[in-house]
Each structure stands twice: as structure tokens, then as C-alpha cells.
Short mmCIF file of C-alpha atoms in Angstrom, two decimals:
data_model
loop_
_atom_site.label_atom_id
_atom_site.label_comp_id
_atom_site.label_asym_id
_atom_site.label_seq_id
_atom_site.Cartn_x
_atom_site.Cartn_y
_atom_site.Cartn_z
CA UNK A 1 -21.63 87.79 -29.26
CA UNK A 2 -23.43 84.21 -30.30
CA UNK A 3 -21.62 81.19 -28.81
CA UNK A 4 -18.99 79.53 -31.16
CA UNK A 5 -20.07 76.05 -32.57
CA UNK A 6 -17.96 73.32 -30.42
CA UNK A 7 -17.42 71.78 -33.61
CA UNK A 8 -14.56 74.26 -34.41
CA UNK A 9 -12.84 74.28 -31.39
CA UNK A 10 -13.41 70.86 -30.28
CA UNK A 11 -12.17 67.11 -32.20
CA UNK A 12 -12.39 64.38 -30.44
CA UNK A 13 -9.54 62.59 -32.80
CA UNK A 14 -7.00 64.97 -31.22
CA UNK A 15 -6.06 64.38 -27.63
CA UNK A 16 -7.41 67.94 -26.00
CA UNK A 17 -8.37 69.41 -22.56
CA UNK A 18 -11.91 71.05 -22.42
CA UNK A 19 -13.69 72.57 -19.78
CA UNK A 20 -16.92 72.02 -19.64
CA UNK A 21 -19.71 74.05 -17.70
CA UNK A 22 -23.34 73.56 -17.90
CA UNK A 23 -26.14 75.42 -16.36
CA UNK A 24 -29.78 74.33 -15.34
CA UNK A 25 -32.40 76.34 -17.06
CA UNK A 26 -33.09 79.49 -15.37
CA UNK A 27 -30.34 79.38 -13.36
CA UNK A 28 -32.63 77.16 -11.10
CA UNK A 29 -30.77 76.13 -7.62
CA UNK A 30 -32.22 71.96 -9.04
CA UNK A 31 -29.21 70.35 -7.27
CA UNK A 32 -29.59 72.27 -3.89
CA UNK A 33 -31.71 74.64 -1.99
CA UNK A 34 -34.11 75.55 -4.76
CA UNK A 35 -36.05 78.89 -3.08
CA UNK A 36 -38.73 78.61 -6.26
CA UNK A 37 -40.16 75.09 -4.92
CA UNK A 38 -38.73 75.00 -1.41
CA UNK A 39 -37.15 71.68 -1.96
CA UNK A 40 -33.71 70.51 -1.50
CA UNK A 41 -31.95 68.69 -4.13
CA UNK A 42 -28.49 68.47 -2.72
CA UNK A 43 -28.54 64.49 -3.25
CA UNK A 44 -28.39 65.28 -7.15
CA UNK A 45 -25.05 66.21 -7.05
CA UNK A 46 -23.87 63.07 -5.88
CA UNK A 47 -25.77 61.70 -8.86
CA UNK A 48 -23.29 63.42 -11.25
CA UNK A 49 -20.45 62.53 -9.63
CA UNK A 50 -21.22 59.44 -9.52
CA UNK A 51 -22.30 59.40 -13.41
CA UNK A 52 -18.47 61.11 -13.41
CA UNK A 53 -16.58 58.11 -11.71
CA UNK A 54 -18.43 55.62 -13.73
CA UNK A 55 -17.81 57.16 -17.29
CA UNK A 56 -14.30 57.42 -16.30
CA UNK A 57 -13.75 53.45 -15.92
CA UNK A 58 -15.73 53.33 -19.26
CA UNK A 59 -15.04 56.39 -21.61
CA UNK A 60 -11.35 57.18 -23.21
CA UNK A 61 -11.47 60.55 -21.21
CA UNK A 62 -9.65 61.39 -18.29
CA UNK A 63 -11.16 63.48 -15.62
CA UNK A 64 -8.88 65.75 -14.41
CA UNK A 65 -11.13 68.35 -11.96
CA UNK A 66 -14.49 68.62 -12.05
CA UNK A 67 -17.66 70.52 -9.15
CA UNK A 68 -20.77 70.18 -8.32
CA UNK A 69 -22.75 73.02 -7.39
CA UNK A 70 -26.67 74.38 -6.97
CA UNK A 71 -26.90 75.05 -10.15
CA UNK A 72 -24.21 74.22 -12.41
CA UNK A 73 -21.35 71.76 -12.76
CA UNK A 74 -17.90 71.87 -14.02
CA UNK A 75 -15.82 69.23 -15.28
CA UNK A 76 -12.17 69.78 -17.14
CA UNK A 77 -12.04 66.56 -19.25
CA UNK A 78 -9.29 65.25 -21.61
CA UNK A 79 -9.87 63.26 -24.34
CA UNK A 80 -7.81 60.22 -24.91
CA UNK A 81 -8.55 59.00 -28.82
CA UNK A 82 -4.96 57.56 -28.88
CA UNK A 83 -6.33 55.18 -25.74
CA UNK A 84 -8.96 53.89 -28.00
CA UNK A 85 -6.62 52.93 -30.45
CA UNK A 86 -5.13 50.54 -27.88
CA UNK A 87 -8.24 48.52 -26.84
CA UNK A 88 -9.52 45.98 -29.83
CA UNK A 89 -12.84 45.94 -31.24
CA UNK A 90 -14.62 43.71 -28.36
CA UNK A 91 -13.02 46.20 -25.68
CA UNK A 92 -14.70 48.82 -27.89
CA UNK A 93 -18.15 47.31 -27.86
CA UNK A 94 -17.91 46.16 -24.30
CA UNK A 95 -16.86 49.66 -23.24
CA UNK A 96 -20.03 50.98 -24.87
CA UNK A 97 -21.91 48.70 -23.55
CA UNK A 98 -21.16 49.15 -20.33
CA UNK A 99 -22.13 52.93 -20.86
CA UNK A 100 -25.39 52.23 -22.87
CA UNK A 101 -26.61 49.00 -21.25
CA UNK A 102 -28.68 46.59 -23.20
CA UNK A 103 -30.30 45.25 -19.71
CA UNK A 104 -29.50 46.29 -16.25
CA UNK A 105 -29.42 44.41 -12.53
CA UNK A 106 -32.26 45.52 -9.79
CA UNK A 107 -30.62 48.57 -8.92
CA UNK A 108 -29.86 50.41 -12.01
CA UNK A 109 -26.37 48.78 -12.55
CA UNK A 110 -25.14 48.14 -16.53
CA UNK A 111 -25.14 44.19 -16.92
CA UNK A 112 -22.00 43.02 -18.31
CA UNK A 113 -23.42 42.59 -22.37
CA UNK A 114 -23.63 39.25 -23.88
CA UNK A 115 -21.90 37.55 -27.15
CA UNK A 116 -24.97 38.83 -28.96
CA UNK A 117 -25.23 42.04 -27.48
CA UNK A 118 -21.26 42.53 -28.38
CA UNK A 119 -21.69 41.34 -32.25
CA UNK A 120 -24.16 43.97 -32.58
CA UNK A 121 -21.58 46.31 -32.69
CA UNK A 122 -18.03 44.67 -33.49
CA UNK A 123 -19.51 42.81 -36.56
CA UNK A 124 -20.55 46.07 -37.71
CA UNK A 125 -18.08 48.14 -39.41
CA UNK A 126 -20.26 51.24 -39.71
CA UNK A 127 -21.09 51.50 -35.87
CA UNK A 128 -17.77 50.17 -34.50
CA UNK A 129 -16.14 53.02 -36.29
CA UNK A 130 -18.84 55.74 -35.25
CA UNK A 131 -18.46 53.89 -31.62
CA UNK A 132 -14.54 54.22 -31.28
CA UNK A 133 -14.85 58.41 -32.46
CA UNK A 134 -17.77 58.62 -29.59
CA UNK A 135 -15.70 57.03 -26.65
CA UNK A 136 -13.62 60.01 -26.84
CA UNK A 137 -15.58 62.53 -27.48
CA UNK A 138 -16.45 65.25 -24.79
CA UNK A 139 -19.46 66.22 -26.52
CA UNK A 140 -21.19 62.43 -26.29
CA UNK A 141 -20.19 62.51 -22.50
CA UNK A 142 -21.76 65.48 -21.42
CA UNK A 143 -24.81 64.36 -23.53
CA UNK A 144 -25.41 61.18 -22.34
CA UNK A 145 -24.29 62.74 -18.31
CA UNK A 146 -26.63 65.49 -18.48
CA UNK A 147 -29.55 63.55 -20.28
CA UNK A 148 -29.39 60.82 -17.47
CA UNK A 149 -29.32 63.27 -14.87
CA UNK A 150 -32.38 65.64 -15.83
CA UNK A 151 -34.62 62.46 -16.61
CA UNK A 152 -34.40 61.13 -13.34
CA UNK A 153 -34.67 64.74 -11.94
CA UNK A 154 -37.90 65.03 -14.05
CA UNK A 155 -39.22 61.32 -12.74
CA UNK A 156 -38.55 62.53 -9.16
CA UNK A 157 -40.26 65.88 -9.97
CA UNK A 158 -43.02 64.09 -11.95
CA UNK A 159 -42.37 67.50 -14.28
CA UNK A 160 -41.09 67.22 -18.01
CA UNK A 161 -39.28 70.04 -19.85
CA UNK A 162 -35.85 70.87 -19.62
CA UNK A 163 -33.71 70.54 -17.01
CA UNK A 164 -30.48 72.14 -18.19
CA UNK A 165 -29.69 74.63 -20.47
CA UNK A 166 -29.57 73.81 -24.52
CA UNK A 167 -25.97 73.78 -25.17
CA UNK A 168 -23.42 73.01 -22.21
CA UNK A 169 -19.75 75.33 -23.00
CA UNK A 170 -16.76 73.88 -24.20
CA UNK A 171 -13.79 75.49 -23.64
CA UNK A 172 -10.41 74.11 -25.29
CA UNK A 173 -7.45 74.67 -22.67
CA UNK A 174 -4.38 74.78 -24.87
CA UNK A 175 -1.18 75.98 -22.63
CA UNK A 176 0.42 74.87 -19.62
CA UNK A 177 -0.27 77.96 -18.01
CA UNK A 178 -4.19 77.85 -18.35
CA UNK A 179 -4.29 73.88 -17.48
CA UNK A 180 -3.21 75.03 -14.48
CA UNK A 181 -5.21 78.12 -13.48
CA UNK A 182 -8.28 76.21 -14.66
CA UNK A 183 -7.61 73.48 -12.68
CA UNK A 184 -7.42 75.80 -9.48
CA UNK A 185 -10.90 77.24 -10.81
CA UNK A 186 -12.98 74.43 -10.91
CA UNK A 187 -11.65 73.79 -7.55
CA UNK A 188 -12.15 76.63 -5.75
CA UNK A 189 -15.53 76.44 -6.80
CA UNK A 190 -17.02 75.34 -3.44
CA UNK A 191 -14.95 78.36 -1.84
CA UNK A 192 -15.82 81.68 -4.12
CA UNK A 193 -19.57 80.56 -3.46
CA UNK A 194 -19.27 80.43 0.12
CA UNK A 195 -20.52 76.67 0.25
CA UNK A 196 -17.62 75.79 1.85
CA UNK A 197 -14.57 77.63 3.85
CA UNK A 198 -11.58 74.58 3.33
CA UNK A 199 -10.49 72.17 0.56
CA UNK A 200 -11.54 69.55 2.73
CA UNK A 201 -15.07 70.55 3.36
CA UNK A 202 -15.48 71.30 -0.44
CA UNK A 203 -18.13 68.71 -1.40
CA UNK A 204 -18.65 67.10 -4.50
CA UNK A 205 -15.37 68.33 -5.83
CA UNK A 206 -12.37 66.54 -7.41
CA UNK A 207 -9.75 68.63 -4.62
CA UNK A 208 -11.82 66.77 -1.51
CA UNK A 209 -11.10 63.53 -3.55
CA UNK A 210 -7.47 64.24 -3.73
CA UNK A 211 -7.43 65.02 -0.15
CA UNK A 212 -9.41 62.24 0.85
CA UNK A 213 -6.83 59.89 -1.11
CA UNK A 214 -3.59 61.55 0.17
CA UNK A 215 -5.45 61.52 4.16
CA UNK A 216 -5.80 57.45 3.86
CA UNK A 217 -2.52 56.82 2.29
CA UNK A 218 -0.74 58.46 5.57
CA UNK A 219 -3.03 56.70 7.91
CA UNK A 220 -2.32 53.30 6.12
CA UNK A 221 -0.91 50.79 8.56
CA UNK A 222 2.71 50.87 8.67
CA UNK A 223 2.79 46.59 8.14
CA UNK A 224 0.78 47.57 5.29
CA UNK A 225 3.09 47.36 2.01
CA UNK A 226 0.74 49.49 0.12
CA UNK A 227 1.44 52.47 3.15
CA UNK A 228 4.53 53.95 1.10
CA UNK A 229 4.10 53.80 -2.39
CA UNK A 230 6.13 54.57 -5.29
CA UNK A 231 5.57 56.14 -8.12
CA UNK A 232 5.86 53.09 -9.79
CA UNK A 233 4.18 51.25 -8.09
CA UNK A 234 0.86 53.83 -7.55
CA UNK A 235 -1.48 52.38 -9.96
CA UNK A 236 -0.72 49.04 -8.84
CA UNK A 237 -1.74 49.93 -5.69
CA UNK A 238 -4.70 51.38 -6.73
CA UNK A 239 -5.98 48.78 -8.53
CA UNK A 240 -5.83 46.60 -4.71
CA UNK A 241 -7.02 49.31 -2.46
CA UNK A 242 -8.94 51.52 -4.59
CA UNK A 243 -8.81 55.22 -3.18
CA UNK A 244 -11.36 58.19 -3.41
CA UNK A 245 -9.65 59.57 -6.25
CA UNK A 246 -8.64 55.97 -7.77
CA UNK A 247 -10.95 57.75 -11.13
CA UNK A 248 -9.10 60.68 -11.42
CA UNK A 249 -6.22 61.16 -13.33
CA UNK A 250 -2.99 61.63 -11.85
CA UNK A 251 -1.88 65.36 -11.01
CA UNK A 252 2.18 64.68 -11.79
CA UNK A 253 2.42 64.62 -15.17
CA UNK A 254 6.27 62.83 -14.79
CA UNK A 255 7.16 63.55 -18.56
CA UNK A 256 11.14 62.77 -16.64
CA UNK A 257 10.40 59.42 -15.68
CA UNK A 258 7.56 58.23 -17.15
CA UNK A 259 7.64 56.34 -21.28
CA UNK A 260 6.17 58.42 -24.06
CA UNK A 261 2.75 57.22 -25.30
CA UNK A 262 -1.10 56.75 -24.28
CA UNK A 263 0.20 55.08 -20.71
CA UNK A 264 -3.40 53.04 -20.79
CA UNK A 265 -4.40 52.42 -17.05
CA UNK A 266 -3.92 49.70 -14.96
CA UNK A 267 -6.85 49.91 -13.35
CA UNK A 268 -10.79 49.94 -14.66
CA UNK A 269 -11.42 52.82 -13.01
CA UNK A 270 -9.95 55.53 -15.26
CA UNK A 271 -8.88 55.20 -18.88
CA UNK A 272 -5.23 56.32 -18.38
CA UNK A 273 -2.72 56.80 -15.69
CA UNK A 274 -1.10 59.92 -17.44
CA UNK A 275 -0.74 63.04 -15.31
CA UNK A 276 -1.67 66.44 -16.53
CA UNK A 277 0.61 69.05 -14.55
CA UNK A 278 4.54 68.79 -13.90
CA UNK A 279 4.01 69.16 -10.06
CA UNK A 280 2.53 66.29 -7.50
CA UNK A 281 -0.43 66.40 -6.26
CA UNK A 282 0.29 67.50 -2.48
CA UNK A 283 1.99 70.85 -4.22
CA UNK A 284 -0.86 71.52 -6.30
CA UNK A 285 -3.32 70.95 -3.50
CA UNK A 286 -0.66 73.54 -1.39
CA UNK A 287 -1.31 75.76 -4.41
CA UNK A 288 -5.01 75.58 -3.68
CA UNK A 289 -5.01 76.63 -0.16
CA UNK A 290 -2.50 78.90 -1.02
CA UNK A 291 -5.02 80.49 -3.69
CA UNK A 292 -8.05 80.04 -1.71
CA UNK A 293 -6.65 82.07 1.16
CA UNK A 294 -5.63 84.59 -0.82
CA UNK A 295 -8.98 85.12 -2.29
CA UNK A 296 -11.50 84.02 0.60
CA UNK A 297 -9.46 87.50 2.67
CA UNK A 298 -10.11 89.31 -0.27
CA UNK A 299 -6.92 90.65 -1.17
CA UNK A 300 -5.83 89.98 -4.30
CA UNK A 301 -2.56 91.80 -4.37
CA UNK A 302 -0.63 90.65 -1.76
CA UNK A 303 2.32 89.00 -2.08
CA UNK A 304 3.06 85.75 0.12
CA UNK A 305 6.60 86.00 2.03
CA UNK A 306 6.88 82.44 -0.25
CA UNK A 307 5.77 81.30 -3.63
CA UNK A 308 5.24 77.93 -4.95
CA UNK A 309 7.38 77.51 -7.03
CA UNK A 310 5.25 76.44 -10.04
CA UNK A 311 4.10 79.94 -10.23
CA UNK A 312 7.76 81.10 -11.02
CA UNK A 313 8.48 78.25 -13.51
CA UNK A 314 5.38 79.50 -15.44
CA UNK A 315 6.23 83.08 -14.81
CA UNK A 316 2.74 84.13 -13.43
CA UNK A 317 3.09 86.83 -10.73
CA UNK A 318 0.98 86.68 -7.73
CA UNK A 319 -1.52 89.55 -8.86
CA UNK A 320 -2.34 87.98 -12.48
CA UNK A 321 -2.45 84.35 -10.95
CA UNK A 322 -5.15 85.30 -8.17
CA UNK A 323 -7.55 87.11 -11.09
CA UNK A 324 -6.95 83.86 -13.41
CA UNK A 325 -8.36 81.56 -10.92
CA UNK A 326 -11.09 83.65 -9.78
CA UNK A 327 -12.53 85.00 -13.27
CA UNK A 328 -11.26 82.24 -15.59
CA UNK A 329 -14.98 81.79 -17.21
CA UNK A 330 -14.90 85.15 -17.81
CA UNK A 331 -10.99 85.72 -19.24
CA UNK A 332 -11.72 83.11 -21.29
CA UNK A 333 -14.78 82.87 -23.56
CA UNK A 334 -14.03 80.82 -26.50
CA UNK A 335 -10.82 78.94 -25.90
CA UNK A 336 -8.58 78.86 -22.58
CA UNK A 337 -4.64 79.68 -23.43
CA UNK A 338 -2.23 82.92 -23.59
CA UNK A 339 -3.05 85.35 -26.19
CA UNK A 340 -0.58 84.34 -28.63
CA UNK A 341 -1.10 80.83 -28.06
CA UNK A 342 -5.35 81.50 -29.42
CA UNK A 343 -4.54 84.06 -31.65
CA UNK A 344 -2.19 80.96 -33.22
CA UNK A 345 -5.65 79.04 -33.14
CA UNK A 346 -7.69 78.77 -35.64
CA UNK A 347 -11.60 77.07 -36.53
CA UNK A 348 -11.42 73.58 -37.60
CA UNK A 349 -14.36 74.61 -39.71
CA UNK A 350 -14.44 77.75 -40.37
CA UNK A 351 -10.53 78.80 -40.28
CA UNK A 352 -10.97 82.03 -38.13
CA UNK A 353 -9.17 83.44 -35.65
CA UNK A 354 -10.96 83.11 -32.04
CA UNK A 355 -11.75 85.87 -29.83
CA UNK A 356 -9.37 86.73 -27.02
CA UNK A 357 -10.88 89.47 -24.05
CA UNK A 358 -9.26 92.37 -24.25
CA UNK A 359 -9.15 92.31 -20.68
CA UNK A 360 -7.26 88.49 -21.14
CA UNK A 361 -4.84 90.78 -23.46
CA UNK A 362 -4.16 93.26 -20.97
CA UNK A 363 -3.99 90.60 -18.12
CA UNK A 364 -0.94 88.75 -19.63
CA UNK A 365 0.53 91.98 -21.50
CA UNK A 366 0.79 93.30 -17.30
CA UNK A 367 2.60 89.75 -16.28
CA UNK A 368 5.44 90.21 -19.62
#
């Protein structure tokens, strides 16, 4: 079956969750131990997470997981159009700026754009418009991420070609019940490969920077008034003593406590402080382990003596959780959700139903 065009599944004037995947041509190991040339290319992957941690302070997309691996990388964005309707025009041109630089410093590093270099976009209503739709668009952030990467791959290769495969695959996530599992996926990444056998040694993943964040809040000095912080008072703190997740968005979604609306961040770090599941982030990371030990033994049928409890909320058993977070690229080819919830879908485009697995069907008709 030919891939879908994004364009039907994927708008970046709705507020949606995608997760995208792309490949390096050939399958090629070009961010690791590559056994074609020999070479190791590990130190790419910290190239795209940093590219990741600076589009998030500059984009109107939230980054809610995202891996790095030999040959691939995953990263489950949200797009936030209704955050771009908060910032004015010379936020929008400065934003883009700041991700297409006119001039750079010595190392690399987007200057801060001039009164000219501003007017050439906010005195423009043509391009401020097209400008505003692109800062929340998935599609323009994997572009721009994956072009940066594979031309200085190619300059350090002195090669040319391509470096990653044509089209990277965008998959809408539509229910609360596949936000989560996917989630869990693109974390576990570093696991199901065998590059790593803990949360904590999984490099160049969005769980080891939730970890790393919740490890230096404990170990904050007790004088420190930032030690114990509130929910409240979180992105606040943040925005003082920046932590290794300070880009991410917030796991706790809050919908309780927190006011309806875009909840633009505090912080330049990420675009929003709006959470994405309706569980903190030291359950969900208890979820991980939880999932990871269950699959790392290879047993994907046993029942735990205990349950977190998210799993009952969302009425998942244990059996059809453990094969959602280990074959979720393959459950779900054309748009992440239950069956009902796609077959509800249809092509912004074209108007036609999308495909659901029949092994997806079967999957969820077991759980009912």
C-alpha cells in the first residue's frame, strides 16, 4: 500500500499530535556504528537533539517524546497554531528569525535579527501570513531539522546525496489512549534495541531528560526555595534554574487545576507549558519501567501483582498494553487512535476513510 499524503491527515491550523519517524537512506547506521564505512557517528545524535531543544524555544510546537537512534529518530510533536495567535507580528518575525538566521556568531549560533532584518517580514503581509502557518507546522520542522542535519553530515563526510529517506512519516495520534502508548514507544526505544538496559542509561531520549530533571530537583539544597516546587510555581522555576527537560512539555496535563486556553510558556525554552497526559510525570516514568521490564524479560502476558492505575482508567489490560508499546509503528500505519475513533476520521483532502490493521481491529476488539 503507497504512503498516504501528510496533507490529509496532517493541518497545521488545528492543534494535533503527530509522530514523526524518519529513516536514513538504506537503513544506514549514519548516527552510530556504521559497519559499511567503519566509522562512528554517535556524536550526530546529539546534533538532533540539540536541533530539538532549540526549535522548541523557537517553533509553536511542543515536544512531547522524542529518540535518537543509529539510524532513525522519533519525535511525537504537537502543534500549537492557537500559541501563534498569541505572539504579535514582531514575535512572529523574530521567532523565524531566530530559526532561519540572517547572520550567525563564530560558532554557528542565530544572531538576534535586526530592525531591518524584522521589517522584511512583518511589513509584509504575504510572508507574515505564510510565516505564522509555518511556525506550527510539523512538516516545516522536520524539513528544516533533517535538512540541517544531513548537510553537515555530508560536509563531515565530504559526500553529497541523500542522507535520509524522501519523505519522513507522520502519524496523527488522535485518542487518549494512543497518546499514551506512543509516548511509552518512543521511549522505550533505547531498550527494544538493546542500546540500553534502564531509563536512565537511555541516551538521547526525552525519558533520560525527565529523569535527569526529577534526579536534580530531589538533590536541590534544602535552603534552596526552588527544592520543593509547586505546581504553580514549576515554570517559574524553570525559567531560574533551567532543568534537562526545561524544553519539554509538561507530562501532567492538569485539565482540574489548570485555566482553559493556549497556557503560552513562561519560559523561552518551549512554546507552552500545557501537559499532554492526566498523570505526573514520576507515574508515567513508573509506567515506563513498569513496561520496559515487562518486555526486556520477554513475557508479554504476565500480569503484575499491581497496576498503575492509568492503565485501568483507560481500560487497557496488561496483554494489549505491552503489544501497543512494543509494535505501535506497526498497529498503526496511517493514523494512531482506537478503531472507531479513525474509522470516524476522514482525509482533509480527499474525504476517505483511513486504513485501520486488521490486527489493530482485533487488538482492541480482545481488550472490549
Amino acid at each position: 500500500m503507497s504512503r498516504s499524503n501528510r496533507g490529509d491527515k496532517i493541518d497545521p491550523r488545528e492543534v494535533q499530535i503527530v509522530h514523526a519517524i524518519s529513516r536514513t537512506t538504506r537503513a544506514c547506521r549514519l548516527f552510530g556504528d556504521d559497519p559499511l564505512s567503519g566509522k562512528n557517528c554517535d556524536h550526530r545524535k546529539g546534533w538532533i537533539e540539540g536541533l530539538i531543544e532549540h526549535f522548541a524555544g523557537q517553533f509553536a510546537i511542543d515536544v512531547l517524546a522524542y529518540s535518537v537512534l543509529s539510524s532513525h529518530h522519533h519525535q511525537m510533536l504537537r502543534s500549537r497554531p492557537d500559541i501563534v495567535q498569541t505572539w504579535d507580528d514582531t514575535e512572529v518575525a523574530r521567532r523565524w528569525l531566530m530559526i532561519c538566521p540572517k547572520r550567525k556568531d563564530d560558532h554557528g549560533n542565530p544572531l538576534p535579527p535586526s530592525e531591518s532584518e524584522l521589517n522584511t517580514i512583518r511589513n509584509c503581509p504575504i510572508r507574515l501570513k505564510q510565516i505564522r502557518l509555518r511556525l506550527s507546522d510539523v512538516s516545516w520542522w522536520m524539513r528544516l531539522m533533517n535538512q540541517r542535519v544531513a548537510q553537515r553530515a555530508n560536509r563531515e563526510d565530504d559526500s553529497s546525496g541523500r542522507f535520509f529517506e524522501d519523505r519522513f512519516k507522520g502519524i496523527p495520534v488522535i485518542d487518549d489512549e494512543s497518546v499514551l502508548a506512543c509516548a511509552v514507544y518512543v521511549d522505550l526505544n533505547w531498550i527494544r534495541a538493546c542500546m540500553a538496559e534502564t531509563l536512565e542509561l537511555s541516551n538521547h531520549t526525552s525519558a533520560q531528560r525527565r529523569i535527569e530533571a526529577i534526579t536534580a530537583e530531589t538533590q536541590a539544597p534544602a535552603s534552596d526555595p526552588a527544592s520543593a516546587p509547586t505546581s504553580a510555581s514549576e515554570p517559574a522555576d524553570r525559567c531560574v534554574r533551567p532543568l534537562a527537560d526545561s524544553f519539554l512539555a509538561p507530562v501532567d496535563l492538569n485539565e482540574a487545576t489548570e485555566l482553559p486556553g493556549p497556557q503560552p510558556s513562561q519560559c523561552d525554552a518551549r512554546c507552552s507549558d500545557k501537559g499532554f497526559l492526566p498523570i505526573s510525570a514520576a507515574e508515567y516514568l513508573e509506567l515506563l519501567d513498569w513496561s520496559a521490564r515487562q518486555s526486556s524479560v520477554g513475557k508479554p502476558g504476565r500480569t503484575p501483582d499491581t497496576l498503575p492505575p492509568i492503565l485501568i482508567r483507560l481500560g487497557l489490560s496488561p496483554t494489549v498494553w505491552l503489544e501497543l508499546v512494543a509494535n505501535f509503528d506497526d498497529l498503526f500505519t496511517t493514523m494512531a487512535g482506537l478503531p472507531e475513533h479513525i474509522d470516524q476520521r476522514r482525509g482533509k483532502q480527499t474525504g476517505r476513510r483511513f486504513h485501520v490493521q486488521k490486527r489493530t481491529r482485533e487488538l482492541f476488539a480482545q481488550a472490549a
